[in-house]
mmCIF file of C-alpha atoms and ligand atoms in Angstrom:
data_model
loop_
_atom_site.group_PDB
_atom_site.id
_atom_site.type_symbol
_atom_site.label_atom_id
_atom_site.label_comp_id
_atom_site.label_asym_id
_atom_site.label_seq_id
_atom_site.Cartn_x
_atom_site.Cartn_y
_atom_site.Cartn_z
ATOM 1 C CA UNK A 1 -1.671 -74.093 46.847
ATOM 2 C CA UNK A 2 -5.201 -74.918 47.084
ATOM 3 C CA UNK A 3 -7.865 -72.450 45.757
ATOM 4 C CA UNK A 4 -11.317 -73.212 46.465
ATOM 5 C CA UNK A 5 -14.511 -71.013 46.148
ATOM 6 C CA UNK A 6 -18.302 -70.841 45.271
ATOM 7 C CA UNK A 7 -21.027 -69.160 43.867
ATOM 8 C CA UNK A 8 -24.970 -69.193 44.740
ATOM 9 C CA UNK A 9 -27.033 -70.613 41.854
ATOM 10 C CA UNK A 10 -29.554 -68.410 42.099
ATOM 11 C CA UNK A 11 -30.579 -66.130 38.666
ATOM 12 C CA UNK A 12 -27.723 -65.625 36.505
ATOM 13 C CA UNK A 13 -24.261 -64.703 36.259
ATOM 14 C CA UNK A 14 -23.736 -60.693 36.271
ATOM 15 C CA UNK A 15 -20.958 -58.454 35.523
ATOM 16 C CA UNK A 16 -20.269 -58.269 39.315
ATOM 17 C CA UNK A 17 -19.637 -61.749 39.678
ATOM 18 C CA UNK A 18 -17.674 -62.016 36.751
ATOM 19 C CA UNK A 19 -15.222 -59.101 37.029
ATOM 20 C CA UNK A 20 -15.295 -59.745 40.922
ATOM 21 C CA UNK A 21 -14.471 -63.407 41.283
ATOM 22 C CA UNK A 22 -14.518 -65.773 38.565
ATOM 23 C CA UNK A 23 -12.202 -64.062 36.123
ATOM 24 C CA UNK A 24 -10.069 -64.506 39.071
ATOM 25 C CA UNK A 25 -10.927 -68.469 39.193
ATOM 26 C CA UNK A 26 -9.795 -68.648 35.475
ATOM 27 C CA UNK A 27 -6.676 -66.764 35.886
ATOM 28 C CA UNK A 28 -5.762 -69.140 38.938
ATOM 29 C CA UNK A 29 -6.648 -72.174 37.527
ATOM 30 C CA UNK A 30 -4.531 -71.245 34.589
ATOM 31 C CA UNK A 31 -1.353 -70.439 36.838
ATOM 32 C CA UNK A 32 -1.997 -73.083 39.418
ATOM 33 C CA UNK A 33 1.528 -74.552 39.721
ATOM 34 C CA UNK A 34 1.181 -78.996 38.952
ATOM 35 C CA UNK A 35 0.826 -79.692 42.605
ATOM 36 C CA UNK A 36 -1.591 -77.226 42.981
ATOM 37 C CA UNK A 37 -5.701 -77.821 42.846
ATOM 38 C CA UNK A 38 -8.832 -75.681 42.360
ATOM 39 C CA UNK A 39 -11.950 -76.368 43.722
ATOM 40 C CA UNK A 40 -14.962 -74.282 42.476
ATOM 41 C CA UNK A 41 -18.542 -75.265 43.479
ATOM 42 C CA UNK A 42 -22.425 -74.380 43.299
ATOM 43 C CA UNK A 43 -23.307 -73.361 46.758
ATOM 44 C CA UNK A 44 -26.896 -74.840 46.143
ATOM 45 C CA UNK A 45 -27.298 -75.617 50.132
ATOM 46 C CA UNK A 46 -26.768 -71.684 50.639
ATOM 47 C CA UNK A 47 -29.019 -70.929 47.941
ATOM 48 C CA UNK A 48 -32.227 -72.496 50.366
ATOM 49 C CA UNK A 49 -31.311 -70.231 53.380
ATOM 50 C CA UNK A 50 -33.607 -67.687 51.102
ATOM 51 C CA UNK A 51 -37.290 -68.693 49.858
ATOM 52 C CA UNK A 52 -36.967 -70.514 46.731
ATOM 53 C CA UNK A 53 -38.620 -72.526 44.293
ATOM 54 C CA UNK A 54 -36.996 -76.043 43.677
ATOM 55 C CA UNK A 55 -37.688 -76.148 40.013
ATOM 56 C CA UNK A 56 -35.841 -72.696 39.705
ATOM 57 C CA UNK A 57 -32.816 -74.111 41.723
ATOM 58 C CA UNK A 58 -32.409 -76.993 39.587
ATOM 59 C CA UNK A 59 -32.769 -75.273 36.524
ATOM 60 C CA UNK A 60 -30.317 -72.515 37.850
ATOM 61 C CA UNK A 61 -27.771 -75.128 38.956
ATOM 62 C CA UNK A 62 -27.401 -76.371 35.456
ATOM 63 C CA UNK A 63 -27.166 -73.072 34.263
ATOM 64 C CA UNK A 64 -24.609 -71.644 36.471
ATOM 65 C CA UNK A 65 -22.402 -74.724 35.938
ATOM 66 C CA UNK A 66 -22.472 -74.040 32.059
ATOM 67 C CA UNK A 67 -21.888 -70.241 33.064
ATOM 68 C CA UNK A 68 -18.664 -71.474 34.877
ATOM 69 C CA UNK A 69 -17.565 -73.407 32.156
ATOM 70 C CA UNK A 70 -18.406 -70.740 29.266
ATOM 71 C CA UNK A 71 -16.450 -68.315 31.220
ATOM 72 C CA UNK A 72 -13.013 -70.682 31.260
ATOM 73 C CA UNK A 73 -13.491 -72.950 34.266
ATOM 74 C CA UNK A 74 -12.156 -76.105 32.451
ATOM 75 C CA UNK A 75 -13.570 -79.334 34.452
ATOM 76 C CA UNK A 76 -10.285 -81.423 33.510
ATOM 77 C CA UNK A 77 -8.406 -79.289 35.459
ATOM 78 C CA UNK A 78 -10.749 -77.637 38.058
ATOM 79 C CA UNK A 79 -13.073 -79.578 40.246
ATOM 80 C CA UNK A 80 -16.482 -78.404 39.362
ATOM 81 C CA UNK A 81 -19.074 -79.717 41.340
ATOM 82 C CA UNK A 82 -22.442 -78.652 43.416
ATOM 83 C CA UNK A 83 -22.288 -78.880 47.223
ATOM 84 C CA UNK A 84 -25.710 -81.008 47.273
ATOM 85 C CA UNK A 85 -23.567 -84.003 46.011
ATOM 86 C CA UNK A 86 -21.073 -83.929 48.810
ATOM 87 C CA UNK A 87 -22.197 -84.579 52.059
ATOM 88 C CA UNK A 88 -19.348 -83.497 54.210
ATOM 89 C CA UNK A 89 -19.922 -79.842 53.478
ATOM 90 C CA UNK A 90 -23.211 -80.168 55.587
ATOM 91 C CA UNK A 91 -21.110 -82.392 58.145
ATOM 92 C CA UNK A 92 -18.458 -80.215 58.629
ATOM 93 C CA UNK A 93 -20.877 -77.611 59.123
ATOM 94 C CA UNK A 94 -22.272 -79.182 61.939
ATOM 95 C CA UNK A 95 -18.793 -80.333 63.629
ATOM 96 C CA UNK A 96 -17.761 -76.459 63.394
ATOM 97 C CA UNK A 97 -20.938 -75.350 64.913
ATOM 98 C CA UNK A 98 -20.040 -76.245 68.576
ATOM 99 C CA UNK A 99 -16.867 -73.689 67.864
ATOM 100 C CA UNK A 100 -18.593 -70.626 65.774
ATOM 101 C CA UNK A 101 -19.847 -68.555 68.228
ATOM 102 C CA UNK A 102 -23.495 -66.252 68.321
ATOM 103 C CA UNK A 103 -21.729 -62.973 68.735
ATOM 104 C CA UNK A 104 -19.506 -63.851 65.625
ATOM 105 C CA UNK A 105 -22.637 -64.702 63.492
ATOM 106 C CA UNK A 106 -24.695 -61.676 64.964
ATOM 107 C CA UNK A 107 -21.759 -59.220 63.583
ATOM 108 C CA UNK A 108 -22.102 -60.332 59.643
ATOM 109 C CA UNK A 109 -23.072 -57.767 57.602
ATOM 110 C CA UNK A 110 -24.794 -59.859 55.088
ATOM 111 C CA UNK A 111 -27.033 -61.418 57.737
ATOM 112 C CA UNK A 112 -27.867 -58.042 59.087
ATOM 113 C CA UNK A 113 -28.533 -56.713 55.667
ATOM 114 C CA UNK A 114 -30.631 -59.662 54.401
ATOM 115 C CA UNK A 115 -32.703 -60.150 57.773
ATOM 116 C CA UNK A 116 -33.366 -56.508 58.035
ATOM 117 C CA UNK A 117 -35.510 -55.312 60.741
ATOM 118 C CA UNK A 118 -37.135 -58.732 60.654
ATOM 119 C CA UNK A 119 -34.519 -61.047 62.463
ATOM 120 C CA UNK A 120 -36.986 -63.146 63.891
ATOM 121 C CA UNK A 121 -38.750 -64.302 60.641
ATOM 122 C CA UNK A 122 -35.535 -65.377 58.845
ATOM 123 C CA UNK A 123 -34.635 -68.885 58.378
ATOM 124 C CA UNK A 124 -32.015 -70.271 60.528
ATOM 125 C CA UNK A 125 -29.881 -71.328 57.323
ATOM 126 C CA UNK A 126 -29.645 -67.313 57.062
ATOM 127 C CA UNK A 127 -27.992 -66.855 60.273
ATOM 128 C CA UNK A 128 -25.818 -69.942 60.276
ATOM 129 C CA UNK A 129 -24.904 -69.714 56.220
ATOM 130 C CA UNK A 130 -21.351 -68.500 57.375
ATOM 131 C CA UNK A 131 -20.475 -71.512 59.106
ATOM 132 C CA UNK A 132 -21.300 -73.433 55.920
ATOM 133 C CA UNK A 133 -19.351 -71.085 54.092
ATOM 134 C CA UNK A 134 -16.314 -71.914 56.626
ATOM 135 C CA UNK A 135 -17.082 -75.519 56.171
ATOM 136 C CA UNK A 136 -16.890 -75.138 52.275
ATOM 137 C CA UNK A 137 -13.450 -73.663 52.295
ATOM 138 C CA UNK A 138 -11.801 -75.716 55.256
ATOM 139 C CA UNK A 139 -13.127 -79.012 54.277
ATOM 140 C CA UNK A 140 -10.272 -78.624 51.490
ATOM 141 C CA UNK A 141 -7.649 -77.146 53.512
ATOM 142 C CA UNK A 142 -8.094 -74.038 50.835
ATOM 143 C CA UNK A 143 -5.095 -71.678 50.841
ATOM 144 C CA UNK A 144 -6.423 -69.100 48.426
ATOM 145 C CA UNK A 145 -10.319 -68.008 48.399
ATOM 146 C CA UNK A 146 -10.820 -65.648 45.081
ATOM 147 C CA UNK A 147 -13.915 -63.454 46.176
ATOM 148 C CA UNK A 148 -15.380 -60.030 45.634
ATOM 149 C CA UNK A 149 -14.990 -57.519 48.669
ATOM 150 C CA UNK A 150 -18.752 -58.795 49.810
ATOM 151 C CA UNK A 151 -17.297 -62.019 50.835
ATOM 152 C CA UNK A 152 -14.378 -60.643 52.660
ATOM 153 C CA UNK A 153 -16.074 -60.609 56.099
ATOM 154 C CA UNK A 154 -17.460 -64.402 55.847
ATOM 155 C CA UNK A 155 -13.535 -65.493 55.075
ATOM 156 C CA UNK A 156 -12.397 -63.816 58.073
ATOM 157 C CA UNK A 157 -15.007 -65.548 60.133
ATOM 158 C CA UNK A 158 -13.712 -69.116 58.675
ATOM 159 C CA UNK A 159 -10.390 -67.840 60.031
ATOM 160 C CA UNK A 160 -11.670 -67.338 63.132
ATOM 161 C CA UNK A 161 -13.427 -70.599 63.411
ATOM 162 C CA UNK A 162 -10.442 -72.439 62.189
ATOM 163 C CA UNK A 163 -8.037 -70.660 64.638
ATOM 164 C CA UNK A 164 -10.241 -71.409 67.772
ATOM 165 C CA UNK A 165 -10.979 -75.284 66.441
ATOM 166 C CA UNK A 166 -6.965 -75.550 66.136
ATOM 167 C CA UNK A 167 -6.504 -74.028 69.619
ATOM 168 C CA UNK A 168 -9.164 -75.898 71.548
ATOM 169 C CA UNK A 169 -9.252 -79.419 69.721
ATOM 170 C CA UNK A 170 -5.545 -79.740 67.984
ATOM 171 C CA UNK A 171 -1.724 -78.630 68.768
ATOM 172 C CA UNK A 172 0.124 -75.932 66.882
ATOM 173 C CA UNK A 173 2.449 -78.876 65.473
ATOM 174 C CA UNK A 174 -0.522 -80.366 64.260
ATOM 175 C CA UNK A 175 -3.580 -77.973 63.054
ATOM 176 C CA UNK A 176 -6.864 -79.988 61.810
ATOM 177 C CA UNK A 177 -7.309 -76.551 59.578
ATOM 178 C CA UNK A 178 -5.597 -74.237 57.128
ATOM 179 C CA UNK A 179 -6.342 -70.701 57.374
ATOM 180 C CA UNK A 180 -7.495 -69.312 54.297
ATOM 181 C CA UNK A 181 -6.539 -66.309 52.396
ATOM 182 C CA UNK A 182 -9.237 -64.163 50.567
ATOM 183 C CA UNK A 183 -8.022 -62.620 47.382
ATOM 184 C CA UNK A 184 -9.968 -59.866 45.885
ATOM 185 C CA UNK A 185 -9.147 -58.360 42.617
ATOM 186 C CA UNK A 186 -7.735 -54.805 42.913
ATOM 187 C CA UNK A 187 -9.438 -53.306 39.903
ATOM 188 C CA UNK A 188 -12.897 -55.138 40.464
ATOM 189 C CA UNK A 189 -13.390 -56.071 43.838
ATOM 190 C CA UNK A 190 -17.085 -54.053 44.265
ATOM 191 C CA UNK A 191 -18.922 -53.484 40.761
ATOM 192 C CA UNK A 192 -21.883 -51.269 41.768
ATOM 193 C CA UNK A 193 -25.379 -51.021 40.543
ATOM 194 C CA UNK A 194 -25.928 -49.372 36.962
ATOM 195 C CA UNK A 195 -29.198 -47.534 38.854
ATOM 196 C CA UNK A 196 -27.169 -46.553 42.079
ATOM 197 C CA UNK A 197 -23.982 -46.206 42.644
ATOM 198 C CA UNK A 198 -24.227 -47.063 46.388
ATOM 199 C CA UNK A 199 -25.649 -50.530 46.027
ATOM 200 C CA UNK A 200 -23.577 -53.315 44.815
ATOM 201 C CA UNK A 201 -24.565 -55.016 41.628
ATOM 202 C CA UNK A 202 -26.745 -58.121 42.822
ATOM 203 C CA UNK A 203 -28.904 -61.045 41.479
ATOM 204 C CA UNK A 204 -31.655 -59.949 44.161
ATOM 205 C CA UNK A 205 -31.886 -56.023 42.786
ATOM 206 C CA UNK A 206 -35.671 -56.388 41.372
ATOM 207 C CA UNK A 207 -34.307 -53.927 38.330
ATOM 208 C CA UNK A 208 -32.751 -55.971 35.769
ATOM 209 C CA UNK A 209 -31.532 -52.757 34.324
ATOM 210 C CA UNK A 210 -29.422 -52.667 37.527
ATOM 211 C CA UNK A 211 -27.269 -55.316 36.097
ATOM 212 C CA UNK A 212 -25.722 -56.563 33.143
ATOM 213 C CA UNK A 213 -25.960 -60.582 32.681
ATOM 214 C CA UNK A 214 -23.694 -62.858 31.409
ATOM 215 C CA UNK A 215 -26.386 -64.137 28.759
ATOM 216 C CA UNK A 216 -27.506 -60.717 27.648
ATOM 217 C CA UNK A 217 -27.729 -59.922 23.976
ATOM 218 C CA UNK A 218 -25.646 -57.269 22.333
ATOM 219 C CA UNK A 219 -28.562 -54.940 22.039
ATOM 220 C CA UNK A 220 -29.550 -55.383 25.818
ATOM 221 C CA UNK A 221 -25.841 -54.514 26.678
ATOM 222 C CA UNK A 222 -25.945 -51.219 24.778
ATOM 223 C CA UNK A 223 -29.292 -50.253 26.262
ATOM 224 C CA UNK A 224 -28.227 -50.855 29.777
ATOM 225 C CA UNK A 225 -25.368 -48.898 29.459
ATOM 226 C CA UNK A 226 -27.065 -45.969 27.833
ATOM 227 C CA UNK A 227 -29.732 -46.239 30.472
ATOM 228 C CA UNK A 228 -27.071 -46.159 33.210
ATOM 229 C CA UNK A 229 -27.690 -43.640 35.850
ATOM 230 C CA UNK A 230 -24.558 -40.684 35.490
ATOM 231 C CA UNK A 231 -24.793 -36.907 35.922
ATOM 232 C CA UNK A 232 -24.376 -34.070 33.677
ATOM 233 C CA UNK A 233 -20.806 -33.648 34.403
ATOM 234 C CA UNK A 234 -18.033 -34.582 31.755
ATOM 235 C CA UNK A 235 -15.620 -36.968 32.833
ATOM 236 C CA UNK A 236 -12.811 -35.468 34.388
ATOM 237 C CA UNK A 237 -8.846 -36.233 33.606
ATOM 238 C CA UNK A 238 -8.076 -37.658 36.661
ATOM 239 C CA UNK A 239 -9.612 -40.461 39.469
ATOM 240 C CA UNK A 240 -9.646 -37.799 42.282
ATOM 241 C CA UNK A 241 -12.105 -36.066 40.179
ATOM 242 C CA UNK A 242 -14.805 -38.726 40.525
ATOM 243 C CA UNK A 243 -14.728 -38.674 44.427
ATOM 244 C CA UNK A 244 -18.474 -37.909 44.851
ATOM 245 C CA UNK A 245 -19.601 -39.361 41.575
ATOM 246 C CA UNK A 246 -20.302 -42.815 42.572
ATOM 247 C CA UNK A 247 -22.190 -43.812 39.488
ATOM 248 C CA UNK A 248 -19.261 -42.454 37.125
ATOM 249 C CA UNK A 249 -16.711 -44.149 38.899
ATOM 250 C CA UNK A 250 -18.804 -47.557 38.724
ATOM 251 C CA UNK A 251 -18.572 -46.950 34.846
ATOM 252 C CA UNK A 252 -14.961 -46.057 34.561
ATOM 253 C CA UNK A 253 -14.039 -49.047 36.985
ATOM 254 C CA UNK A 254 -15.854 -51.377 34.659
ATOM 255 C CA UNK A 255 -14.068 -50.154 31.593
ATOM 256 C CA UNK A 256 -10.889 -50.438 33.196
ATOM 257 C CA UNK A 257 -11.704 -53.793 34.383
ATOM 258 C CA UNK A 258 -12.523 -54.951 31.029
ATOM 259 C CA UNK A 259 -9.635 -53.180 28.981
ATOM 260 C CA UNK A 260 -6.807 -54.087 31.415
ATOM 261 C CA UNK A 261 -6.027 -50.280 32.396
ATOM 262 C CA UNK A 262 -6.241 -48.467 35.399
ATOM 263 C CA UNK A 263 -8.962 -45.738 35.873
ATOM 264 C CA UNK A 264 -6.471 -42.989 35.657
ATOM 265 C CA UNK A 265 -5.262 -44.530 32.166
ATOM 266 C CA UNK A 266 -8.991 -44.514 31.220
ATOM 267 C CA UNK A 267 -9.569 -41.141 32.289
ATOM 268 C CA UNK A 268 -6.590 -39.783 30.177
ATOM 269 C CA UNK A 269 -8.146 -40.775 27.095
ATOM 270 C CA UNK A 270 -11.944 -40.010 28.092
ATOM 271 C CA UNK A 271 -11.310 -37.084 30.468
ATOM 272 C CA UNK A 272 -12.906 -33.776 29.021
ATOM 273 C CA UNK A 273 -15.724 -35.979 27.252
ATOM 274 C CA UNK A 274 -19.391 -36.517 28.368
ATOM 275 C CA UNK A 275 -20.992 -39.547 28.626
ATOM 276 C CA UNK A 276 -22.390 -39.667 25.217
ATOM 277 C CA UNK A 277 -19.195 -40.467 24.040
ATOM 278 C CA UNK A 278 -18.067 -42.925 26.889
ATOM 279 C CA UNK A 279 -21.093 -45.049 27.126
ATOM 280 C CA UNK A 280 -21.083 -46.220 23.548
ATOM 281 C CA UNK A 281 -17.287 -47.166 24.085
ATOM 282 C CA UNK A 282 -18.021 -49.135 27.434
ATOM 283 C CA UNK A 283 -21.043 -50.904 25.957
ATOM 284 C CA UNK A 284 -18.943 -51.918 22.864
ATOM 285 C CA UNK A 285 -15.998 -53.146 24.995
ATOM 286 C CA UNK A 286 -18.788 -54.881 27.107
ATOM 287 C CA UNK A 287 -20.151 -56.482 24.089
ATOM 288 C CA UNK A 288 -17.005 -57.675 22.683
ATOM 289 C CA UNK A 289 -15.517 -59.187 25.848
ATOM 290 C CA UNK A 290 -19.243 -61.014 26.634
ATOM 291 C CA UNK A 291 -20.229 -62.352 23.206
ATOM 292 C CA UNK A 292 -18.241 -65.231 23.141
ATOM 293 C CA UNK A 293 -18.817 -65.947 26.632
ATOM 294 C CA UNK A 294 -22.675 -66.225 26.151
ATOM 295 C CA UNK A 295 -22.135 -67.877 22.738
ATOM 296 C CA UNK A 296 -20.261 -70.628 24.539
ATOM 297 C CA UNK A 297 -23.071 -70.971 27.172
ATOM 298 C CA UNK A 298 -25.846 -71.153 25.094
ATOM 299 C CA UNK A 299 -23.898 -73.862 23.167
ATOM 300 C CA UNK A 300 -23.201 -75.856 26.539
ATOM 301 C CA UNK A 301 -26.851 -75.296 27.889
ATOM 302 C CA UNK A 302 -28.253 -77.539 24.836
ATOM 303 C CA UNK A 303 -26.641 -80.539 26.788
ATOM 304 C CA UNK A 304 -28.180 -81.254 29.851
ATOM 305 C CA UNK A 305 -26.589 -84.470 30.175
ATOM 306 C CA UNK A 306 -22.987 -83.394 29.678
ATOM 307 C CA UNK A 307 -23.378 -80.917 32.633
ATOM 308 C CA UNK A 308 -24.687 -83.447 34.525
ATOM 309 C CA UNK A 309 -21.979 -85.361 33.830
ATOM 310 C CA UNK A 310 -19.336 -82.611 34.839
ATOM 311 C CA UNK A 311 -20.716 -82.286 38.069
ATOM 312 C CA UNK A 312 -20.926 -85.825 39.116
ATOM 313 C CA UNK A 313 -17.495 -86.349 38.020
ATOM 314 C CA UNK A 314 -16.502 -83.383 40.162
ATOM 315 C CA UNK A 315 -18.511 -84.096 43.080
ATOM 316 C CA UNK A 316 -16.651 -87.912 43.171
ATOM 317 C CA UNK A 317 -13.250 -86.392 43.231
ATOM 318 C CA UNK A 318 -14.416 -83.662 45.789
ATOM 319 C CA UNK A 319 -15.515 -86.314 48.279
ATOM 320 C CA UNK A 320 -11.932 -88.054 47.952
ATOM 321 C CA UNK A 321 -10.494 -84.848 48.623
ATOM 322 C CA UNK A 322 -12.533 -84.223 51.669
ATOM 323 C CA UNK A 323 -12.174 -87.309 53.490
ATOM 324 C CA UNK A 324 -9.084 -86.889 55.385
ATOM 325 C CA UNK A 325 -9.953 -83.472 57.128
ATOM 326 C CA UNK A 326 -13.454 -84.619 57.580
ATOM 327 C CA UNK A 327 -12.242 -87.509 59.650
ATOM 328 C CA UNK A 328 -9.438 -85.579 61.650
ATOM 329 C CA UNK A 329 -11.990 -83.154 62.559
ATOM 330 C CA UNK A 330 -14.192 -86.096 64.237
ATOM 331 C CA UNK A 331 -11.543 -87.719 65.604
ATOM 332 C CA UNK A 332 -10.082 -84.180 67.071
ATOM 333 C CA UNK A 333 -13.901 -83.819 68.897
ATOM 334 C CA UNK A 334 -13.577 -87.358 70.306
ATOM 335 C CA UNK A 335 -16.681 -88.295 68.290
ATOM 336 C CA UNK A 336 -16.528 -92.141 67.891
ATOM 337 C CA UNK A 337 -17.546 -93.696 64.573
HETATM 338 P P1 LIG B 401 -21.964 -64.887 45.728
HETATM 339 O O1 LIG B 401 -23.223 -65.938 44.909
HETATM 340 O O2 LIG B 401 -23.330 -63.724 45.771
HETATM 341 O O3 LIG B 401 -21.526 -64.119 44.624
HETATM 342 C C1 LIG B 401 -20.440 -65.050 43.904
HETATM 343 C C2 LIG B 401 -19.160 -64.236 43.748
HETATM 344 O O4 LIG B 401 -19.418 -62.947 42.959
HETATM 345 C C3 LIG B 401 -18.715 -62.178 43.742
HETATM 346 N N1 LIG B 401 -19.802 -60.801 43.781
HETATM 347 C C4 LIG B 401 -19.137 -59.606 43.512
HETATM 348 N N2 LIG B 401 -17.767 -59.224 43.088
HETATM 349 C C5 LIG B 401 -17.791 -57.879 42.859
HETATM 350 N N3 LIG B 401 -18.713 -56.881 42.687
HETATM 351 C C6 LIG B 401 -20.060 -57.111 42.993
HETATM 352 N N4 LIG B 401 -21.289 -56.531 42.640
HETATM 353 C C7 LIG B 401 -20.520 -58.556 43.263
HETATM 354 N N5 LIG B 401 -21.427 -59.328 43.389
HETATM 355 C C8 LIG B 401 -21.166 -60.861 43.737
HETATM 356 C C9 LIG B 401 -18.767 -62.624 45.364
HETATM 357 O O5 LIG B 401 -18.089 -61.610 46.220
HETATM 358 C C10 LIG B 401 -18.357 -63.960 44.975
HETATM 359 O O6 LIG B 401 -16.951 -63.922 45.011
HETATM 360 N N6 LIG B 401 -21.817 -66.800 49.876
HETATM 361 C C11 LIG B 401 -20.936 -66.753 48.464
HETATM 362 C C12 LIG B 401 -21.061 -68.035 47.980
HETATM 363 C C13 LIG B 401 -19.886 -69.275 48.912
HETATM 364 C C14 LIG B 401 -18.492 -69.344 48.916
HETATM 365 C C15 LIG B 401 -18.183 -70.074 49.521
HETATM 366 C C16 LIG B 401 -17.944 -68.306 48.470
HETATM 367 C C17 LIG B 401 -20.608 -70.242 49.396
HETATM 368 N N7 LIG B 401 -19.337 -70.468 50.183
HETATM 369 C C18 LIG B 401 -17.006 -70.402 50.426
HETATM 370 C C19 LIG B 401 -16.314 -68.328 48.555
HETATM 371 C C20 LIG B 401 -16.209 -69.519 49.763
HETATM 372 C C21 LIG B 401 -22.060 -66.024 47.751
HETATM 373 O O7 LIG B 401 -23.088 -65.882 47.977
HETATM 374 O O8 LIG B 401 -21.512 -65.462 46.584
#
């Protein structure tokens, strides 16, 4: 079992990242068998596909490292690193570029959403981004990739690339790449914006009120939940009653993901009550969950040298683990080195 996943170091870690992905990373790290391995990385190479500030990226890379450790990623047990220190990611991306098809990339919804009507004006990196993402997981022969719902399509593409490469350049008995399986949490695969239940919670939303961030203090969290968009109806006693109420469904989903209950169990307690009662309960549960994480986060951020050392150690290990697959890829393609 090889668990591999990444997060872009842009902005702060938010509740969608935490419930949709990072909490699963920690669970998988804690349960992985002795002969398995977890690799988690900061997708800093992905971050340059959009306009960015170099100073910001440098700062955000260390902050995201601190955030992941604060959430429970243990650098002694998992390999924690940033892509930029492991050149094999970029190398393998190029090698896979002969296999990935324009049509496949053209269908990626994230590309369509981010490019909008201005495709011609986008960076080449934004278009080829999913090939780098495929390289990220294929380099390590990942078997399981814990991600939120929005990354599933990119993982399917990684499988398609791996499959085509194996067919074209390897044999069935000795494939070069393992086909990775996406793992999404059933209870929190898609956390929505607090301001609009039809949009996912995202770091790129201009409104900070749309998301809860890991570093938010208790007052800010309570305020954001109080101001979260809802409707005037009381909560129903079963989840079926939330069908056309996306904002209410989102808050109930968040509550359940935090308390470990399914939405029906949450509604069996809160059904019939209005948001005046539900929101403070949700806010308190959030504060209780996030306060210890954000305290650890602030402590870790004090020591930049320690964070640099974590990334350097993780990158050295990742470089070693990636060597055999990178070599096999060059060989399979007939490239003489
Ligand atoms: P990123 O940085 O946007 O998000 C990191 C992780 O958080 C999940 N996520 C969510 N889950 C539920 N609800 C939400 N509102 C929400 N928002 C974000 C994402 O699904 C993701 O799991 N391209 C990736 C980073 C990446 C990667 C990889 C992931 C690069 N290479 C290889 C896996 C494997 C990204 O931009 O995620």
